[in-house]
Every structure is written in structure tokens, then in C-alpha cells.
Amino acid sequence: MYFSQRRTNLLRVLEIESKIKDIEHGDEYLRVKREIKVLENAHGGGGILTVTSPDDINEVVEIRKNSVDVAEYLMKYKGQMRSVMERIDLLNDEKSRLKKELFSGMA
């Protein structure tokens, strides 16, 4: 592998790592992660949960802990988390491929 190609691959790996970090520290990921945790831990305490709507992040809703809405919201949030994780997985796959190219040409 030529130096210029190695340099390009290395820069792309660094760019991918930055994108992954941005996603994992971004508002969408953190909000979805927080809401999933709230909904999954809805066991004790008061009977009402306050969460953002999975359909509209500007809307805050109150739902009863043992209602069917909890399961519905949890399902929607897990779908959103899957979408985010798929983006991260694609970036990780590309990063792994580039690293393999980088280090296989070392010998």
C-alpha cells in the first residue's frame, strides 16, 4: 500500500472515530438511552412517568407506569436506538476494514 493511500485510510479512521463519538455523545442518542432506562425501570415509586414523546421530542407526556403506553413507548424508543446503533455498526465495520488494510500492508 502506498504512503498516500495509508495516510488517507488513517485519516478516514480518525474521522470515523470522531463521528462515532459525536453520535454517542449527541442529544438524540443520550435522550433515547435515558428514556429507555426510565421506561425499563418503571417499577416502584409514584404511578406516573414523565418522558418525552418518541414521535415529537418537544412534547413531554405523562403516562401511568402500568399502562400499555409504557410498552408502546419503550418499543418506539428501542426502534430509535436500533437505528442509531446500526449507524454506529456501519461506521465500526468501515473502521475495521480500513484498519485491516492499514496493518496488513505493514509486512
Short mmCIF file of C-alpha atoms in Angstrom, two decimals, residues 1-10 101-102 104-106:
data_model
loop_
_atom_site.label_atom_id
_atom_site.label_comp_id
_atom_site.label_asym_id
_atom_site.label_seq_id
_atom_site.Cartn_x
_atom_site.Cartn_y
_atom_site.Cartn_z
CA MET A 1 0.00 0.00 0.00
CA TYR A 2 1.37 3.39 -0.94
CA PHE A 3 2.02 6.09 1.62
CA SER A 4 -0.72 8.38 0.29
CA GLN A 5 -3.32 5.60 0.50
CA ARG A 6 -2.20 4.69 4.03
CA ARG A 7 -2.46 8.33 5.04
CA THR A 8 -5.93 8.60 3.52
CA ASN A 9 -7.06 5.44 5.32
CA LEU A 10 -5.65 6.63 8.63
CA GLU A 101 -5.95 -2.64 5.15
CA LEU A 102 -3.59 -0.38 7.08
CA SER A 104 -1.97 -5.88 6.52
CA GLY A 105 0.29 -3.78 4.32
CA MET A 106 2.91 -3.41 7.07
#
